[in-house]
mmCIF file of C-alpha atoms in Angstrom:
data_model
loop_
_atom_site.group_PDB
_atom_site.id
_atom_site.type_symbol
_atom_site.label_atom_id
_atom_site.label_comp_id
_atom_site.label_asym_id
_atom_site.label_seq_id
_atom_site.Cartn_x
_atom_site.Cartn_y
_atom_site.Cartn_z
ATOM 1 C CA UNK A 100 0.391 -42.308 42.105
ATOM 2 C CA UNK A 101 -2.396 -42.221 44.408
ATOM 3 C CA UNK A 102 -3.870 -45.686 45.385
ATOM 4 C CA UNK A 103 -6.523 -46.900 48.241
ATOM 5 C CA UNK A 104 -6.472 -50.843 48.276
ATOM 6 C CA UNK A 105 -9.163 -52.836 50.011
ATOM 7 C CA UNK A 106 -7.411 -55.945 51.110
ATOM 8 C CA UNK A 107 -9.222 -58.445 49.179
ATOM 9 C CA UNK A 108 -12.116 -58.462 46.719
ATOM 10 C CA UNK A 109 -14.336 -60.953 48.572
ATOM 11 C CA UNK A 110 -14.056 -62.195 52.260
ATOM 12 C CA UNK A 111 -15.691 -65.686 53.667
ATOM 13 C CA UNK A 112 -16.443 -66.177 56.954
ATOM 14 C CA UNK A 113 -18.379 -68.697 59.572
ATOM 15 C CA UNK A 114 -21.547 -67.079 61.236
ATOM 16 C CA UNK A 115 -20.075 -66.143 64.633
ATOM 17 C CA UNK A 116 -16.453 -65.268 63.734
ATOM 18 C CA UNK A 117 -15.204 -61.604 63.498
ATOM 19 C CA UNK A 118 -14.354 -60.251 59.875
ATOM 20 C CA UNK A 119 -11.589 -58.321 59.536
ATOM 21 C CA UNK A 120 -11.398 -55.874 56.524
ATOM 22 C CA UNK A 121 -8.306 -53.698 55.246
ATOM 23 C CA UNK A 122 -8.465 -50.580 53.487
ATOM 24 C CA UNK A 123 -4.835 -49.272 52.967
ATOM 25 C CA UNK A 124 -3.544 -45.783 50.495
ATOM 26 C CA UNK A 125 -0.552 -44.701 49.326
ATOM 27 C CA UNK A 126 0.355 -40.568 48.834
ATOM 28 C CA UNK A 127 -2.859 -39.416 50.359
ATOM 29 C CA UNK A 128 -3.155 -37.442 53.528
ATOM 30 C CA UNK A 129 -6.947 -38.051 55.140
ATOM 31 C CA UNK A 130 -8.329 -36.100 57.815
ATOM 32 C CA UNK A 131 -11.138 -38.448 57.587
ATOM 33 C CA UNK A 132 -11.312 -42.079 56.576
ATOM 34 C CA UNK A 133 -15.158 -43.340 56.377
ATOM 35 C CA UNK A 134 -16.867 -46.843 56.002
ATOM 36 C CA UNK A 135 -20.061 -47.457 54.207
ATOM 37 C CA UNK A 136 -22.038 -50.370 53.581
ATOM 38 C CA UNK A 137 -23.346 -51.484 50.388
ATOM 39 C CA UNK A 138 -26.134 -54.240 48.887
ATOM 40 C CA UNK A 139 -26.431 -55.738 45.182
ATOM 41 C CA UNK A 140 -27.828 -53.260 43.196
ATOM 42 C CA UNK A 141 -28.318 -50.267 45.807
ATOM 43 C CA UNK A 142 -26.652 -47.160 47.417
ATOM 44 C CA UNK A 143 -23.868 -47.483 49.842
ATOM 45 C CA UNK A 144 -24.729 -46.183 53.182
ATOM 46 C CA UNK A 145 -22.942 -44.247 55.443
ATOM 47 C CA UNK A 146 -21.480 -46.430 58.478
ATOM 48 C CA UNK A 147 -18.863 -44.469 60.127
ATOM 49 C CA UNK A 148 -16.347 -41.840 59.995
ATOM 50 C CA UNK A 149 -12.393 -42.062 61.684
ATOM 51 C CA UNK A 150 -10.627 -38.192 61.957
ATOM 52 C CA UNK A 151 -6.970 -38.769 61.679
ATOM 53 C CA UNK A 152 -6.161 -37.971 65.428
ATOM 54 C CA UNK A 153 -8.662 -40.664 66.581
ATOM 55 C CA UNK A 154 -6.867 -44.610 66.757
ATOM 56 C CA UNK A 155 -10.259 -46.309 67.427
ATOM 57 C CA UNK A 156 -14.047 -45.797 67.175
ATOM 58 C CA UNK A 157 -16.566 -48.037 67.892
ATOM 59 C CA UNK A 158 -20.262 -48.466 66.891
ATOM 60 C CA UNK A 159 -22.205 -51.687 68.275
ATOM 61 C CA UNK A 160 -20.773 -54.458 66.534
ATOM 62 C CA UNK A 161 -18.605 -52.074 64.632
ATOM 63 C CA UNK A 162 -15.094 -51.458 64.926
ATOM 64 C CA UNK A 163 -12.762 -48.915 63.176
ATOM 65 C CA UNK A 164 -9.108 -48.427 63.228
ATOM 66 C CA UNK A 165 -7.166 -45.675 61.762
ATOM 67 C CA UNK A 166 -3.177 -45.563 61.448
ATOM 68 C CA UNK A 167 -1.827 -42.317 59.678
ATOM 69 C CA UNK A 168 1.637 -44.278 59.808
ATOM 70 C CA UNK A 169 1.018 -47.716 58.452
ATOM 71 C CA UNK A 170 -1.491 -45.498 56.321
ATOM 72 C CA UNK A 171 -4.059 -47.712 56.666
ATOM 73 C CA UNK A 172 -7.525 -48.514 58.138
ATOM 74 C CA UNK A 173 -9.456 -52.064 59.957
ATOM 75 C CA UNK A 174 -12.485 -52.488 59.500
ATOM 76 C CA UNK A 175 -13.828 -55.047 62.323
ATOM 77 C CA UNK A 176 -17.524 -56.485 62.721
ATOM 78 C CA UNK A 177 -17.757 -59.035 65.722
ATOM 79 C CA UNK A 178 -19.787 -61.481 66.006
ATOM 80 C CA UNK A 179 -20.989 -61.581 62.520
ATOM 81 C CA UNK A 180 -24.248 -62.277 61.363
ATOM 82 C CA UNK A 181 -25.441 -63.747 57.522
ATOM 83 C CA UNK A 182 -27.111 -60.504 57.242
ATOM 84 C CA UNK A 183 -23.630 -59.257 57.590
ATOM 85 C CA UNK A 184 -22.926 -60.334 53.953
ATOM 86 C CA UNK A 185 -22.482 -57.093 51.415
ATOM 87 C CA UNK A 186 -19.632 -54.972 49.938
ATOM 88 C CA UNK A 187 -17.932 -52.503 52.367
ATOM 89 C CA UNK A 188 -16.417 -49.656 50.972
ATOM 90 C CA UNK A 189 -13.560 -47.132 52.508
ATOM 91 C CA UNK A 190 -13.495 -43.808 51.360
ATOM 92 C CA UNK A 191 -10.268 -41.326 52.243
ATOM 93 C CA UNK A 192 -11.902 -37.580 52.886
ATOM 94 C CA UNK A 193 -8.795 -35.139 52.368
ATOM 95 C CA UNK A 194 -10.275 -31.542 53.458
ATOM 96 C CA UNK A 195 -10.428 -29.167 50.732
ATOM 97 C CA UNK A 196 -10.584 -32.020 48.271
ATOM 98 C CA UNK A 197 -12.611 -34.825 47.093
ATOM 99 C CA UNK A 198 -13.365 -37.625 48.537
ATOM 100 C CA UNK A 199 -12.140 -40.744 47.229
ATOM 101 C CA UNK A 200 -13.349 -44.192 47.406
ATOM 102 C CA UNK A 201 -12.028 -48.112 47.428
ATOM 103 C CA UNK A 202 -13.336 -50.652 44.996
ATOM 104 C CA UNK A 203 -14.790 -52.624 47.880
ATOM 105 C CA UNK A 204 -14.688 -56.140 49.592
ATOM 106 C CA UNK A 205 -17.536 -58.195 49.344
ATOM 107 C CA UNK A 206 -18.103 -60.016 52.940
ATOM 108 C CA UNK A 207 -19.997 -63.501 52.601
ATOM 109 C CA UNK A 208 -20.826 -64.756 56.263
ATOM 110 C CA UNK A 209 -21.799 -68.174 56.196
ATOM 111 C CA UNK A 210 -24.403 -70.113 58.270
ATOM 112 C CA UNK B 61 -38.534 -39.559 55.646
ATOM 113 C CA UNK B 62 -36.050 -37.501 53.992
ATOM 114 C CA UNK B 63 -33.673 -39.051 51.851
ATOM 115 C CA UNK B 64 -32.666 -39.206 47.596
ATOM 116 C CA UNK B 65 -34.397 -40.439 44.982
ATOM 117 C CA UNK B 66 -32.803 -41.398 41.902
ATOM 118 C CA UNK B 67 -34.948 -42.361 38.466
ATOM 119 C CA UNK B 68 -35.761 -44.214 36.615
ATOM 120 C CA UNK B 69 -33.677 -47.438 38.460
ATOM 121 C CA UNK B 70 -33.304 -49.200 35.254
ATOM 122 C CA UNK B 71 -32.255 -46.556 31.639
ATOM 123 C CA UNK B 72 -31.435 -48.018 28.009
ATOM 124 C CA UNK B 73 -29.725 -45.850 25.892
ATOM 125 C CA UNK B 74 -29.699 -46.007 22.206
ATOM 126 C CA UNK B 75 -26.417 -44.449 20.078
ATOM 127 C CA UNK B 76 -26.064 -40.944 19.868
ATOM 128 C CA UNK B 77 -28.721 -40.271 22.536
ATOM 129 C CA UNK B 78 -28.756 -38.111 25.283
ATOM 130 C CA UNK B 79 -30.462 -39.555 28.380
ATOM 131 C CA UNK B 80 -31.194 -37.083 32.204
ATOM 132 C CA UNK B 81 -31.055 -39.339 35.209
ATOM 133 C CA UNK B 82 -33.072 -37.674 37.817
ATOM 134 C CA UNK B 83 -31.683 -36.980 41.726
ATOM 135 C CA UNK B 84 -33.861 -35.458 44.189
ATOM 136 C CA UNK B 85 -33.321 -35.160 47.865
ATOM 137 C CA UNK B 86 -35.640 -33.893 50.885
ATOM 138 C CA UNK B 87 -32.476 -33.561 53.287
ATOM 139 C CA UNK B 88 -32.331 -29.929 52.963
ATOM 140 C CA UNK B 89 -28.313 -30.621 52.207
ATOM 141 C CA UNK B 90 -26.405 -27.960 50.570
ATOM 142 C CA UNK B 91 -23.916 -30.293 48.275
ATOM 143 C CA UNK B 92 -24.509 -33.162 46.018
ATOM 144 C CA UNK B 93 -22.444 -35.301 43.734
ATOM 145 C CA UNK B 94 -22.987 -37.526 40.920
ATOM 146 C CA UNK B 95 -20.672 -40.709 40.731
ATOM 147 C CA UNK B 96 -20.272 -43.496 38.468
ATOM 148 C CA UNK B 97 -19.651 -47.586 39.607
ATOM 149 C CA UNK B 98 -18.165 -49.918 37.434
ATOM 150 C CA UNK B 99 -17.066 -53.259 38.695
ATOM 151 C CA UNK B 100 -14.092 -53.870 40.375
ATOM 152 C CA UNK B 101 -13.204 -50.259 40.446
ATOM 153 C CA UNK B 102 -14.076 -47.469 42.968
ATOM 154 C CA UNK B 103 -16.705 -45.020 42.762
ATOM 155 C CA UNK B 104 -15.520 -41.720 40.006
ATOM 156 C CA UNK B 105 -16.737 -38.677 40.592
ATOM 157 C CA UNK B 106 -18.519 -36.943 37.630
ATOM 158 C CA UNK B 107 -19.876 -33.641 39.293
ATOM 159 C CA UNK B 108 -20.386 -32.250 42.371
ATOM 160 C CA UNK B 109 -22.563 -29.047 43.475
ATOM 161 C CA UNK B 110 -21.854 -27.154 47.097
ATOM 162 C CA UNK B 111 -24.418 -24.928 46.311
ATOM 163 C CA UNK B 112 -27.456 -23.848 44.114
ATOM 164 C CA UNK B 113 -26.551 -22.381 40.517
ATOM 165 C CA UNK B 114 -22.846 -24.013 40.798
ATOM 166 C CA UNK B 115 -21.107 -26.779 39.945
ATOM 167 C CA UNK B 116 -17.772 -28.812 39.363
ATOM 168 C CA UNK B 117 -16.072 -31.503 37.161
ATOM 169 C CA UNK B 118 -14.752 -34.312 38.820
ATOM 170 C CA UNK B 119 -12.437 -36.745 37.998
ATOM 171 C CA UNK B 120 -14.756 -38.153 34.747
ATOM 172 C CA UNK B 121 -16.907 -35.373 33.781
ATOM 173 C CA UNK B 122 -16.557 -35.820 29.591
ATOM 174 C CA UNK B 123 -19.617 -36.710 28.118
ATOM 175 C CA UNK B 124 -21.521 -35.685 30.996
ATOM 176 C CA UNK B 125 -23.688 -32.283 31.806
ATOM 177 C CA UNK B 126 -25.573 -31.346 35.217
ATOM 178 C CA UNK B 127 -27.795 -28.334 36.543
ATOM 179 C CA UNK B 128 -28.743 -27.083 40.071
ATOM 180 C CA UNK B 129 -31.423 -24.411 39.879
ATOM 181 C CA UNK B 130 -32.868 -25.811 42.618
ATOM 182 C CA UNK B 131 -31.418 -27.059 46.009
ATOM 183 C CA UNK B 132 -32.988 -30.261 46.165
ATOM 184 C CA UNK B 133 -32.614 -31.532 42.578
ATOM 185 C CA UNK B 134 -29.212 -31.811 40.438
ATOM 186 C CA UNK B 135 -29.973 -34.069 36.903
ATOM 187 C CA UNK B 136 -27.352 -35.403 35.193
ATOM 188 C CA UNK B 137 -27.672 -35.426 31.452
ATOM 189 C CA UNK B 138 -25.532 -38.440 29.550
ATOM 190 C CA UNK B 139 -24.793 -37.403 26.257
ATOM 191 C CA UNK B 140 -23.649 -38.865 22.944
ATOM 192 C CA UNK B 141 -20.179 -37.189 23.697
ATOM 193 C CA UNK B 142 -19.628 -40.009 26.347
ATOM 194 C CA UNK B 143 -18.488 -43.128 24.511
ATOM 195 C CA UNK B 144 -19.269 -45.908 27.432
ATOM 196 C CA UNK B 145 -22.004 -44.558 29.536
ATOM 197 C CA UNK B 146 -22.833 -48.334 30.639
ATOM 198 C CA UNK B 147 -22.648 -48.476 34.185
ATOM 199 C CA UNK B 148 -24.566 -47.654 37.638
ATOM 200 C CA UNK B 149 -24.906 -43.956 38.146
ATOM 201 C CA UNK B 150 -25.054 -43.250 42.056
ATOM 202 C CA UNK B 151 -26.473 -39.629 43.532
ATOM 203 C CA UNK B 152 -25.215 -38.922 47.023
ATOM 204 C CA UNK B 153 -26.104 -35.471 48.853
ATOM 205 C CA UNK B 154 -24.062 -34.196 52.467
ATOM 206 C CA UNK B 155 -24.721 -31.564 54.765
ATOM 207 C CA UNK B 156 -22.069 -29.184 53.676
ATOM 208 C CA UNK B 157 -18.998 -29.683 51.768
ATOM 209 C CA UNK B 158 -17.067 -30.648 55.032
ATOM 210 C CA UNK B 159 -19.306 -34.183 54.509
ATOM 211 C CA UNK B 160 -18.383 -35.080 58.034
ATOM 212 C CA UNK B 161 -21.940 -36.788 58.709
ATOM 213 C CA UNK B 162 -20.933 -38.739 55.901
ATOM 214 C CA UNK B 163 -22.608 -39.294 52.226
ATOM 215 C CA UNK B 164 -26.360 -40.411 51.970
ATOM 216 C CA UNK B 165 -26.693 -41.888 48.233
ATOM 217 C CA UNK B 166 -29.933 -42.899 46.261
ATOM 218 C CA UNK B 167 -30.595 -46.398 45.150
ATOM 219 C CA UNK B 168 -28.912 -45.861 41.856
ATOM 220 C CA UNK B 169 -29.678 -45.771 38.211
ATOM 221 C CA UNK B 170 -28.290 -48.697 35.904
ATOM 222 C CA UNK B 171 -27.675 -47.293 32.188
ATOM 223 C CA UNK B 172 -27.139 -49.690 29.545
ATOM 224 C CA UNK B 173 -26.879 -48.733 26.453
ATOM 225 C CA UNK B 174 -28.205 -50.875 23.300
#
């Protein structure tokens, strides 16, 4: 069956430290693997998108990276801040399909 | 600024009662897709629209209706049919169906039914 597992359902980290986050699927084929952002009681929002050919993408703080083999995506953020702290969400975009999301880890970044 | 609005934020539902959660969006996008969040599980799509006048089911579409007359509004109607509407109903509009600037959403609508 088709699965997308987010490593962990909450993450704690010192202020300072890079968070690492996991997003790995089983018997899905993505062209696109995206990252979004989301706060207690709101909308996720868009962070970034991966294609399939690309290993690495980067975005300030931001760091993405997507192995078709290991079937699996990183999610870094470097020197994290408290503001930091929220659930991220992966979301596997097969073309001609819909897309499909994780149930989220929720990153604490402490002071 | 353009962007979605979803309303009302908060909805109680009584038995047997059909309630429309409104999505508007100003981004002039062609698609939009209704999804549901329940904790500790990823987001389920109900509908989706690519363009005006059609529609599809997603993965969870019993017990739930939509319309798109119009590009930049697609309700969703929760009716009686759907036996545990509680949850937080989240709108999200892209450019096209290829969706490769990503999904804006709306703030969300929490239904609770009492």
């Amino acid at each position: 069956s088709q699965k997308i597992e987010q490593n962990s359902e909450a993450l704690n980290i010192q202020e300072g430290k890079t968070a690492t986050l996991t997003c790995n699927y089983t018997n899905y084929s993505p062209a696109y693997l995206q990252w979004y952002r989301q706060d207690p009681g709101r909308g996720p929002v868009f962070l970034l998108l991966i294609r399939e050919n690309e290993k690495e993408k980067r975005k300030e703080r931001l760091k993405v990276t997507f192995d078709t083999t290991l079937k699996q995506s990183l999610f870094h953020i470097t020197a994290s801040q408290p503001a930091d702290s929220a659930t991220y969400l992966c979301a596997l975009d097969e073309a001609q399909a819909d897309m499909r999301f994780g149930a989220g880890t929720r990153l604490t970044v402490k002071p | 600024d353009g962007g979605i609005t979803q309303s009302p934020k908060y909805l109680f539902r009584k038995e047997g009662q059909n309630v429309t959660l409104s999505c508007e969006q100003n981004l002039n996008h062609d698609a939009m897709y209704w999804y549901r969040q329940d904790p500790g599980q990823g987001l389920r799509l109900i509908y989706y629209s690519q363009i005006v006048n059609d529609f599809q089911k997603g993965d969870i579409a019993e017990g739930y209706s939509v319309s798109r007359e119009k590009k930049e509004s697609f309700p969703l109607t929760v009716t009686s049919a759907q036996k545990n509407p509680t949850a937080f109903y989240l709108c999200a509009s892209s450019h096209d169906a290829w969706r490769r600037d990503g999904y804006t959403f709306g703030s969300g609508t929490r239904l609770t039914v009492v």
